[in-house]
Coordinates of C-alpha atoms and ligand atoms in Angstrom, one line a residue:
M18 CA 18.5 -36.3 -72.9
I19 CA 17.3 -39.0 -70.5
K20 CA 13.8 -40.2 -71.4
S21 CA 11.2 -39.9 -68.7
V22 CA 12.4 -42.3 -65.9
A23 CA 10.0 -41.5 -63.2
I24 CA 6.3 -42.2 -62.7
Q25 CA 5.1 -39.6 -60.2
N26 CA 7.2 -40.1 -57.2
K27 CA 8.3 -43.7 -57.7
L28 CA 11.2 -44.8 -59.7
D29 CA 10.2 -46.4 -63.0
V30 CA 12.8 -49.2 -62.9
H31 CA 11.9 -50.5 -66.3
A32 CA 12.4 -47.1 -67.9
I33 CA 15.7 -46.9 -66.0
R34 CA 16.8 -50.3 -67.3
R35 CA 16.3 -49.2 -70.9
Q36 CA 19.0 -46.6 -70.3
F37 CA 21.6 -49.3 -69.6
P38 CA 22.5 -51.2 -72.8
I39 CA 24.5 -53.9 -70.9
L40 CA 21.4 -55.1 -69.1
N41 CA 20.2 -56.6 -72.4
R42 CA 23.0 -59.1 -72.5
E43 CA 22.9 -62.7 -71.4
V44 CA 25.5 -64.5 -69.4
K45 CA 25.7 -68.3 -69.7
G46 CA 22.4 -68.2 -71.7
K47 CA 20.6 -66.4 -68.9
P48 CA 19.6 -62.7 -68.6
L49 CA 22.3 -60.8 -66.7
V50 CA 21.5 -60.1 -63.1
Y51 CA 24.1 -57.6 -62.0
F52 CA 24.6 -57.4 -58.3
D53 CA 28.2 -56.2 -58.2
N54 CA 27.4 -52.6 -58.1
A55 CA 29.6 -51.8 -55.1
A56 CA 32.6 -52.9 -57.2
T57 CA 31.5 -50.8 -60.2
S58 CA 28.2 -49.8 -61.5
Q59 CA 27.0 -50.2 -65.1
K60 CA 26.9 -47.2 -67.4
P61 CA 23.9 -45.5 -68.9
Q62 CA 23.8 -44.6 -72.6
V63 CA 24.2 -40.9 -71.9
V64 CA 27.6 -41.6 -70.3
I65 CA 28.7 -43.9 -73.2
D66 CA 27.5 -41.2 -75.6
A67 CA 29.5 -38.5 -73.9
L68 CA 32.7 -40.6 -74.4
V69 CA 31.9 -41.3 -78.0
N70 CA 31.0 -37.6 -78.7
Y71 CA 34.3 -36.4 -77.3
Y72 CA 36.4 -38.8 -79.3
T73 CA 34.3 -38.3 -82.5
G74 CA 33.7 -34.6 -82.1
Y75 CA 36.3 -32.6 -80.2
N76 CA 39.2 -34.8 -79.0
A77 CA 42.0 -32.4 -78.1
N78 CA 44.3 -31.7 -75.2
I79 CA 43.0 -29.2 -72.7
H80 CA 44.0 -25.8 -71.3
R81 CA 47.0 -25.2 -73.5
G82 CA 45.4 -24.9 -77.0
I83 CA 43.8 -21.9 -78.5
H84 CA 42.1 -23.8 -81.4
T85 CA 38.4 -24.6 -81.4
L86 CA 38.7 -28.3 -80.4
A87 CA 41.0 -27.5 -77.5
E88 CA 38.6 -24.8 -76.3
E89 CA 35.6 -27.1 -76.6
A90 CA 37.4 -29.9 -74.7
T91 CA 38.6 -27.5 -72.0
A92 CA 35.1 -26.2 -71.5
A93 CA 33.6 -29.7 -71.2
Y94 CA 36.3 -30.8 -68.8
E95 CA 35.9 -27.7 -66.6
A96 CA 32.1 -28.1 -66.7
T97 CA 32.6 -31.4 -64.9
R98 CA 34.5 -29.6 -62.2
D99 CA 31.5 -27.3 -61.7
A100 CA 29.1 -30.2 -61.7
A101 CA 31.3 -32.1 -59.1
K102 CA 31.3 -28.9 -56.9
Q103 CA 27.6 -28.9 -57.0
F104 CA 27.2 -32.6 -56.5
I105 CA 29.0 -32.5 -53.1
N106 CA 28.3 -28.9 -52.4
A107 CA 31.9 -27.7 -52.1
S108 CA 32.2 -24.0 -51.6
S109 CA 34.5 -23.4 -54.6
R110 CA 35.7 -25.1 -57.8
E111 CA 39.3 -24.7 -56.6
E112 CA 38.5 -27.4 -54.0
I113 CA 37.7 -30.0 -56.7
I114 CA 40.8 -32.0 -57.7
F115 CA 40.5 -34.6 -60.4
T116 CA 42.2 -37.9 -59.6
R117 CA 42.2 -41.5 -61.0
G118 CA 39.8 -42.4 -58.2
T119 CA 39.3 -42.7 -54.4
T120 CA 42.6 -44.6 -54.0
E121 CA 44.6 -41.8 -55.7
G122 CA 42.8 -39.2 -53.6
I123 CA 43.8 -40.9 -50.4
N124 CA 47.4 -41.4 -51.6
L125 CA 47.6 -37.8 -52.7
V126 CA 46.7 -36.5 -49.2
A127 CA 48.9 -39.1 -47.4
S128 CA 51.9 -38.1 -49.4
T129 CA 51.4 -34.3 -49.4
W130 CA 49.5 -33.2 -46.3
G131 CA 50.6 -36.4 -44.4
R132 CA 54.3 -35.9 -45.2
Q133 CA 54.1 -32.3 -44.2
N134 CA 52.1 -32.6 -41.0
V135 CA 52.7 -36.0 -39.5
K136 CA 55.7 -36.5 -37.3
A137 CA 57.3 -39.2 -35.1
G138 CA 54.9 -40.1 -32.2
D139 CA 51.8 -38.6 -33.9
E140 CA 48.8 -40.8 -34.3
I141 CA 46.3 -41.4 -37.1
I142 CA 42.9 -43.0 -36.6
I143 CA 41.1 -45.3 -39.0
S144 CA 38.4 -47.9 -38.4
T145 CA 38.1 -51.7 -38.5
I146 CA 35.9 -51.5 -41.6
E147 CA 38.2 -49.6 -43.9
H148 CA 38.9 -50.6 -47.5
H149 CA 42.6 -51.4 -48.0
S150 CA 43.0 -48.1 -49.9
N151 CA 42.2 -46.3 -46.6
I152 CA 44.6 -48.4 -44.6
V153 CA 47.8 -49.0 -46.6
P154 CA 48.6 -45.3 -47.5
W155 CA 48.4 -44.4 -43.8
Q156 CA 50.5 -47.5 -42.8
V157 CA 53.1 -46.4 -45.3
L158 CA 53.1 -42.8 -43.9
C159 CA 53.2 -44.1 -40.3
E160 CA 56.2 -46.4 -41.1
E161 CA 58.0 -43.5 -42.8
K162 CA 57.3 -41.0 -40.0
N163 CA 57.4 -43.4 -37.0
A164 CA 53.8 -42.5 -36.3
V165 CA 51.1 -44.8 -34.9
L166 CA 48.0 -46.1 -36.5
K167 CA 45.0 -46.5 -34.1
I168 CA 41.9 -48.4 -35.0
I169 CA 38.3 -47.8 -34.0
P170 CA 36.7 -51.1 -33.1
I171 CA 33.2 -52.1 -34.3
S172 CA 30.2 -54.0 -32.8
D173 CA 29.0 -57.4 -33.9
S174 CA 26.5 -55.6 -36.1
G175 CA 29.3 -53.7 -37.9
E176 CA 28.8 -50.3 -36.3
L177 CA 31.6 -48.1 -35.0
L178 CA 32.0 -48.2 -31.2
M179 CA 31.9 -44.4 -30.7
G180 CA 32.8 -44.6 -27.0
E181 CA 36.0 -46.4 -28.0
Y182 CA 36.6 -43.8 -30.7
E183 CA 36.4 -41.0 -28.1
K184 CA 38.9 -42.8 -25.9
L185 CA 41.4 -42.9 -28.8
L186 CA 41.2 -39.1 -29.3
S187 CA 44.0 -37.1 -27.8
P188 CA 46.3 -34.2 -28.8
K189 CA 48.5 -36.7 -30.5
I190 CA 45.9 -37.5 -33.2
K191 CA 46.7 -35.6 -36.4
L192 CA 44.2 -37.2 -38.7
V193 CA 41.1 -39.3 -38.7
S194 CA 40.4 -41.1 -41.9
I195 CA 37.1 -42.8 -42.0
V196 CA 34.9 -44.6 -44.6
H197 CA 31.5 -43.1 -45.0
V198 CA 29.8 -46.3 -46.1
S199 CA 31.5 -49.7 -45.7
N200 CA 31.9 -51.6 -49.0
A201 CA 32.1 -54.9 -47.1
L202 CA 29.1 -54.5 -44.8
G203 CA 27.0 -51.6 -46.0
T204 CA 27.2 -49.7 -42.7
V205 CA 26.7 -46.0 -42.9
N206 CA 29.1 -44.4 -40.4
P207 CA 28.0 -41.4 -38.4
V208 CA 30.6 -39.2 -40.1
K209 CA 29.3 -35.9 -38.8
Q210 CA 29.8 -37.1 -35.2
V211 CA 33.2 -38.6 -36.1
I212 CA 34.2 -35.3 -37.6
D213 CA 33.0 -33.0 -34.8
L214 CA 34.8 -35.1 -32.2
A215 CA 38.0 -35.2 -34.3
H216 CA 37.9 -31.4 -34.8
R217 CA 37.4 -30.8 -31.1
A218 CA 40.6 -32.9 -30.6
G219 CA 42.4 -30.7 -33.2
A220 CA 42.6 -33.4 -35.9
V221 CA 41.9 -33.2 -39.6
V222 CA 39.4 -35.6 -41.1
F223 CA 39.4 -37.5 -44.4
V224 CA 36.2 -39.1 -45.5
D225 CA 36.3 -42.0 -48.0
G226 CA 33.2 -41.5 -50.0
A227 CA 33.7 -44.3 -52.5
Q228 CA 30.5 -46.0 -51.5
S229 CA 28.4 -43.2 -50.2
T230 CA 28.4 -40.7 -53.0
V231 CA 26.2 -42.8 -55.2
H232 CA 23.6 -43.4 -52.5
L233 CA 23.6 -40.5 -50.1
D234 CA 23.2 -36.7 -50.4
I235 CA 26.7 -35.3 -49.9
D236 CA 27.3 -31.9 -48.5
V237 CA 30.9 -31.5 -47.6
Q238 CA 30.3 -28.1 -46.1
E239 CA 27.6 -29.3 -43.8
M240 CA 29.7 -32.4 -43.0
D241 CA 32.6 -30.1 -42.4
C242 CA 35.1 -32.8 -43.5
D243 CA 38.6 -31.6 -44.4
F244 CA 39.0 -34.0 -47.3
F245 CA 36.5 -36.2 -49.2
A246 CA 37.2 -38.6 -52.1
F247 CA 35.1 -40.6 -54.5
S248 CA 35.3 -42.6 -57.7
S249 CA 33.3 -41.9 -60.9
H250 CA 33.0 -45.6 -61.8
K251 CA 30.8 -46.4 -58.7
L252 CA 28.5 -43.6 -59.7
Y253 CA 27.5 -44.7 -63.2
G254 CA 30.4 -42.8 -64.6
P255 CA 33.5 -44.1 -66.4
T256 CA 36.5 -45.8 -64.8
G257 CA 39.8 -43.9 -64.3
V258 CA 38.6 -40.7 -62.9
G259 CA 37.6 -39.5 -59.4
V260 CA 37.4 -36.4 -57.3
L261 CA 39.3 -35.3 -54.3
Y262 CA 37.7 -32.5 -52.3
G263 CA 39.8 -30.6 -49.9
K264 CA 39.2 -27.4 -47.9
K265 CA 40.9 -24.6 -49.8
S266 CA 43.1 -23.5 -46.9
L267 CA 44.5 -27.0 -46.6
L268 CA 45.0 -27.5 -50.3
E269 CA 46.8 -24.2 -50.6
A270 CA 49.2 -25.0 -47.8
M271 CA 50.0 -28.6 -48.9
P272 CA 53.1 -29.4 -50.9
V273 CA 52.6 -30.6 -54.5
F274 CA 51.9 -34.2 -55.4
Q275 CA 53.3 -35.0 -58.8
G276 CA 55.4 -32.6 -60.8
G277 CA 55.0 -32.0 -64.5
G278 CA 53.0 -29.9 -67.0
E279 CA 49.8 -28.2 -66.0
M280 CA 50.8 -27.9 -62.3
I281 CA 53.2 -25.1 -62.9
K282 CA 53.0 -21.4 -63.7
E283 CA 56.7 -20.9 -64.6
V284 CA 59.7 -23.2 -64.7
T285 CA 63.4 -22.2 -64.7
F286 CA 66.3 -24.4 -63.6
E287 CA 66.6 -22.1 -60.6
K288 CA 63.0 -22.1 -59.4
T289 CA 59.6 -23.4 -60.4
I290 CA 56.4 -21.5 -59.5
Y291 CA 53.5 -23.8 -59.0
N292 CA 50.1 -23.3 -60.4
D293 CA 47.0 -22.1 -58.5
L294 CA 44.3 -24.5 -57.3
P295 CA 43.0 -26.8 -58.5
Y296 CA 45.7 -27.3 -61.2
K297 CA 48.5 -27.5 -58.6
Y298 CA 47.5 -31.1 -58.0
E299 CA 46.7 -32.1 -61.7
A300 CA 50.1 -32.7 -63.3
G301 CA 50.2 -33.9 -66.9
T302 CA 47.5 -34.6 -69.4
P303 CA 44.5 -35.7 -67.4
N304 CA 41.9 -38.3 -68.2
I305 CA 40.0 -35.9 -70.4
A306 CA 37.3 -38.2 -72.0
D307 CA 36.3 -39.9 -68.8
T308 CA 36.2 -36.7 -66.8
I309 CA 34.0 -35.1 -69.4
A310 CA 31.7 -38.2 -69.3
L311 CA 31.5 -38.0 -65.5
K312 CA 29.4 -34.9 -65.9
A313 CA 26.8 -37.0 -67.8
A314 CA 26.7 -39.4 -64.8
F315 CA 26.1 -36.5 -62.4
D316 CA 23.4 -35.1 -64.6
F317 CA 21.8 -38.6 -65.0
V318 CA 21.6 -39.1 -61.2
N319 CA 20.5 -35.5 -60.5
E320 CA 17.7 -35.8 -63.1
I321 CA 16.3 -38.9 -61.5
G322 CA 16.9 -37.7 -58.0
K323 CA 18.9 -39.4 -55.3
E324 CA 16.0 -39.6 -52.9
K325 CA 13.9 -41.6 -55.4
I326 CA 16.9 -43.8 -56.1
R327 CA 17.5 -44.3 -52.4
E328 CA 13.9 -45.2 -51.8
H329 CA 14.0 -47.9 -54.5
E330 CA 17.4 -49.3 -53.4
N331 CA 16.2 -49.4 -49.8
E332 CA 13.2 -51.4 -50.8
L333 CA 15.5 -53.9 -52.5
L334 CA 17.7 -54.0 -49.4
V335 CA 14.8 -54.8 -47.1
Y336 CA 13.4 -57.4 -49.4
A337 CA 16.7 -59.1 -50.1
T338 CA 17.7 -59.2 -46.4
S339 CA 14.3 -60.7 -45.3
R340 CA 14.4 -63.3 -48.1
L341 CA 18.1 -64.2 -47.5
E342 CA 17.5 -64.5 -43.7
Q343 CA 15.0 -67.2 -44.4
I344 CA 17.6 -69.5 -46.0
P345 CA 18.7 -72.1 -43.4
G346 CA 22.4 -71.8 -42.5
L347 CA 22.7 -68.3 -44.0
R348 CA 24.1 -65.5 -41.9
V349 CA 24.1 -61.8 -42.9
I350 CA 27.3 -60.1 -41.9
G351 CA 26.7 -56.4 -41.2
T352 CA 23.4 -55.7 -39.6
A353 CA 23.8 -52.0 -38.8
K354 CA 20.7 -49.8 -38.4
E355 CA 21.9 -47.5 -41.1
K356 CA 22.9 -49.4 -44.3
T357 CA 23.0 -48.7 -48.0
S358 CA 21.7 -51.3 -50.5
L359 CA 24.3 -54.0 -49.9
V360 CA 24.0 -57.4 -48.3
S361 CA 27.1 -59.5 -47.3
F362 CA 26.5 -63.0 -46.1
I363 CA 28.0 -66.4 -45.5
V364 CA 26.5 -69.9 -45.6
D365 CA 27.4 -72.7 -43.2
K366 CA 30.0 -75.1 -44.6
V367 CA 29.9 -73.5 -48.0
H368 CA 32.8 -71.4 -49.4
P369 CA 31.7 -68.0 -50.8
Q370 CA 33.7 -68.5 -54.0
D371 CA 31.8 -71.8 -54.8
L372 CA 28.5 -70.0 -54.4
G373 CA 29.8 -67.2 -56.6
I374 CA 30.7 -69.6 -59.4
L375 CA 27.4 -71.4 -59.3
L376 CA 25.5 -68.1 -59.3
D377 CA 27.5 -67.0 -62.3
N378 CA 26.3 -70.1 -64.1
R379 CA 22.8 -68.6 -63.8
G380 CA 23.9 -65.2 -65.0
I381 CA 24.0 -63.7 -61.5
A382 CA 27.0 -61.5 -60.8
V383 CA 27.9 -61.2 -57.1
R384 CA 31.2 -60.5 -55.5
T385 CA 32.9 -63.0 -53.2
G386 CA 35.9 -62.8 -51.0
H387 CA 37.3 -60.2 -48.6
H388 CA 36.2 -57.2 -50.6
C389 CA 39.6 -55.5 -50.0
A390 CA 38.7 -55.2 -46.4
Q391 CA 40.6 -58.1 -44.8
P392 CA 40.8 -56.6 -41.3
C393 CA 37.0 -56.4 -41.3
M394 CA 36.8 -60.1 -42.3
I395 CA 39.3 -60.9 -39.5
R396 CA 37.1 -59.1 -37.1
F397 CA 34.2 -61.5 -38.0
D398 CA 36.6 -64.4 -38.1
I399 CA 35.6 -65.3 -41.7
P400 CA 37.6 -65.6 -44.9
G401 CA 35.1 -63.6 -46.9
T402 CA 31.5 -63.2 -47.8
V403 CA 29.2 -63.3 -50.7
R404 CA 28.1 -59.7 -51.4
A405 CA 25.1 -58.6 -53.4
S406 CA 25.0 -54.8 -53.9
F407 CA 22.0 -53.1 -55.6
A408 CA 21.7 -50.2 -57.9
M409 CA 18.9 -48.1 -59.3
Y410 CA 18.3 -50.6 -62.1
N411 CA 17.9 -53.7 -60.0
T412 CA 14.5 -55.3 -59.3
K413 CA 12.8 -57.6 -56.8
E414 CA 12.4 -60.2 -59.5
E415 CA 16.2 -60.3 -59.8
I416 CA 16.5 -60.8 -56.1
D417 CA 14.0 -63.7 -56.5
E418 CA 16.5 -65.2 -59.1
L419 CA 19.3 -64.8 -56.6
I420 CA 17.3 -66.6 -53.9
T421 CA 16.4 -69.5 -56.2
G422 CA 20.0 -69.7 -57.4
L423 CA 21.4 -69.7 -53.9
K424 CA 19.0 -72.4 -52.7
K425 CA 20.0 -74.6 -55.6
A426 CA 23.8 -73.9 -55.1
I427 CA 23.6 -74.6 -51.4
K428 CA 21.9 -77.9 -52.1
I429 CA 24.7 -78.9 -54.5
L430 CA 27.5 -77.7 -52.3
S431 CA 26.5 -78.8 -48.8
Ligands
PLP524 C1 35.0 -48.0 -49.4 C2 36.0 -47.9 -50.6 N1 37.0 -47.1 -50.5 C3 37.9 -47.0 -51.5 C4 37.8 -47.8 -52.6 C5 38.7 -47.6 -53.8 O1 38.1 -47.1 -54.9 P1 38.9 -47.1 -56.3 O2 39.4 -48.5 -56.5 O3 37.9 -46.6 -57.2 O4 40.0 -46.1 -56.1 C6 36.7 -48.6 -52.7 C7 36.5 -49.5 -53.9 O5 35.9 -50.5 -53.9 C8 35.7 -48.7 -51.7 O6 34.7 -49.5 -51.7

């Protein structure tokens, strides 16, 4: 059980911090300040306990066994599917496919639905601010099928140019695959509008929820996306597991992804009958332990409440942005009206990587570089940025540390 982490309506950040053992450690003799949450978040004790409990208490392979351990492991694994269904409000548990993460979810759809439905001359739309994992699978598909990839441009603030998007839509468009929240800029895209317009044009929509699921309330039915993917590890859960949501009618019609155990009902040398959803897309022994522990992460976030978390993170975003903007020569990249708690910035005549190294010397973990979004960096004509991304356990005092560290680093480097 999580100890009380909320004082009335405000998040008790110190109670939250006590749930994350790693936050007690020091880096280079300084208390760790972890601002690389968009890459992966830290794990609360309840998630770590879920992993340990599985391995020490009921480690077994799932679905096939009739012994007690196998039944316990199967029940725990399938309980995560129910929790995932609830977390994103899918209409049925058959629509929840466990994957290795967002990347695998996108690749699964590109190589099943994509192979089946995209033909020569068809078009696929993505945007300028996609993560490489929402670019390359579609490029591979387009190359194979002789289809065309079209790109939605963005404004200088990092927002989609919706008028330009509408101009791209035509009966040739088979799919729109769009990031919900940009990992490089923090922009929250108007996905509902993107989806409605795409559907009117007859296209299917994939939403990359890698960065949004931890911050925003996700309701795939209300959003009406056709596919949605996210990763556990950005949501306080373990690495190596993620969820692909797909509308049942689409998942049923798609060809299989990988072949092997679990995804079949019956195999003979003449013919194989595939399993029902969701197992049709889950070949082989899955990542049982991490999937089970993902439920602990869902429960943890649900118990605190996303709204409360969002309020706290937004306060951090506003505070960090205003303090950063006061530093001479510093420019924030990505100033959309709707943002999650992430600030990307560059400093005149200073390489982001040098800043990252000097900040690490003070125990401050930020990400530097192109953030797997090179086309986005090209759009801004920069090699990369420094990115500070905030989670529920971060504090204003930590942001003060970042500002002090940055000022000292800039003095040394410029
Ligand atoms: C927007 C976005 N999409 C996709 C991914 C890929 O996620 P994963 O590496 O967990 O598969 C990331 C990871 O950083 C991301 O930020």
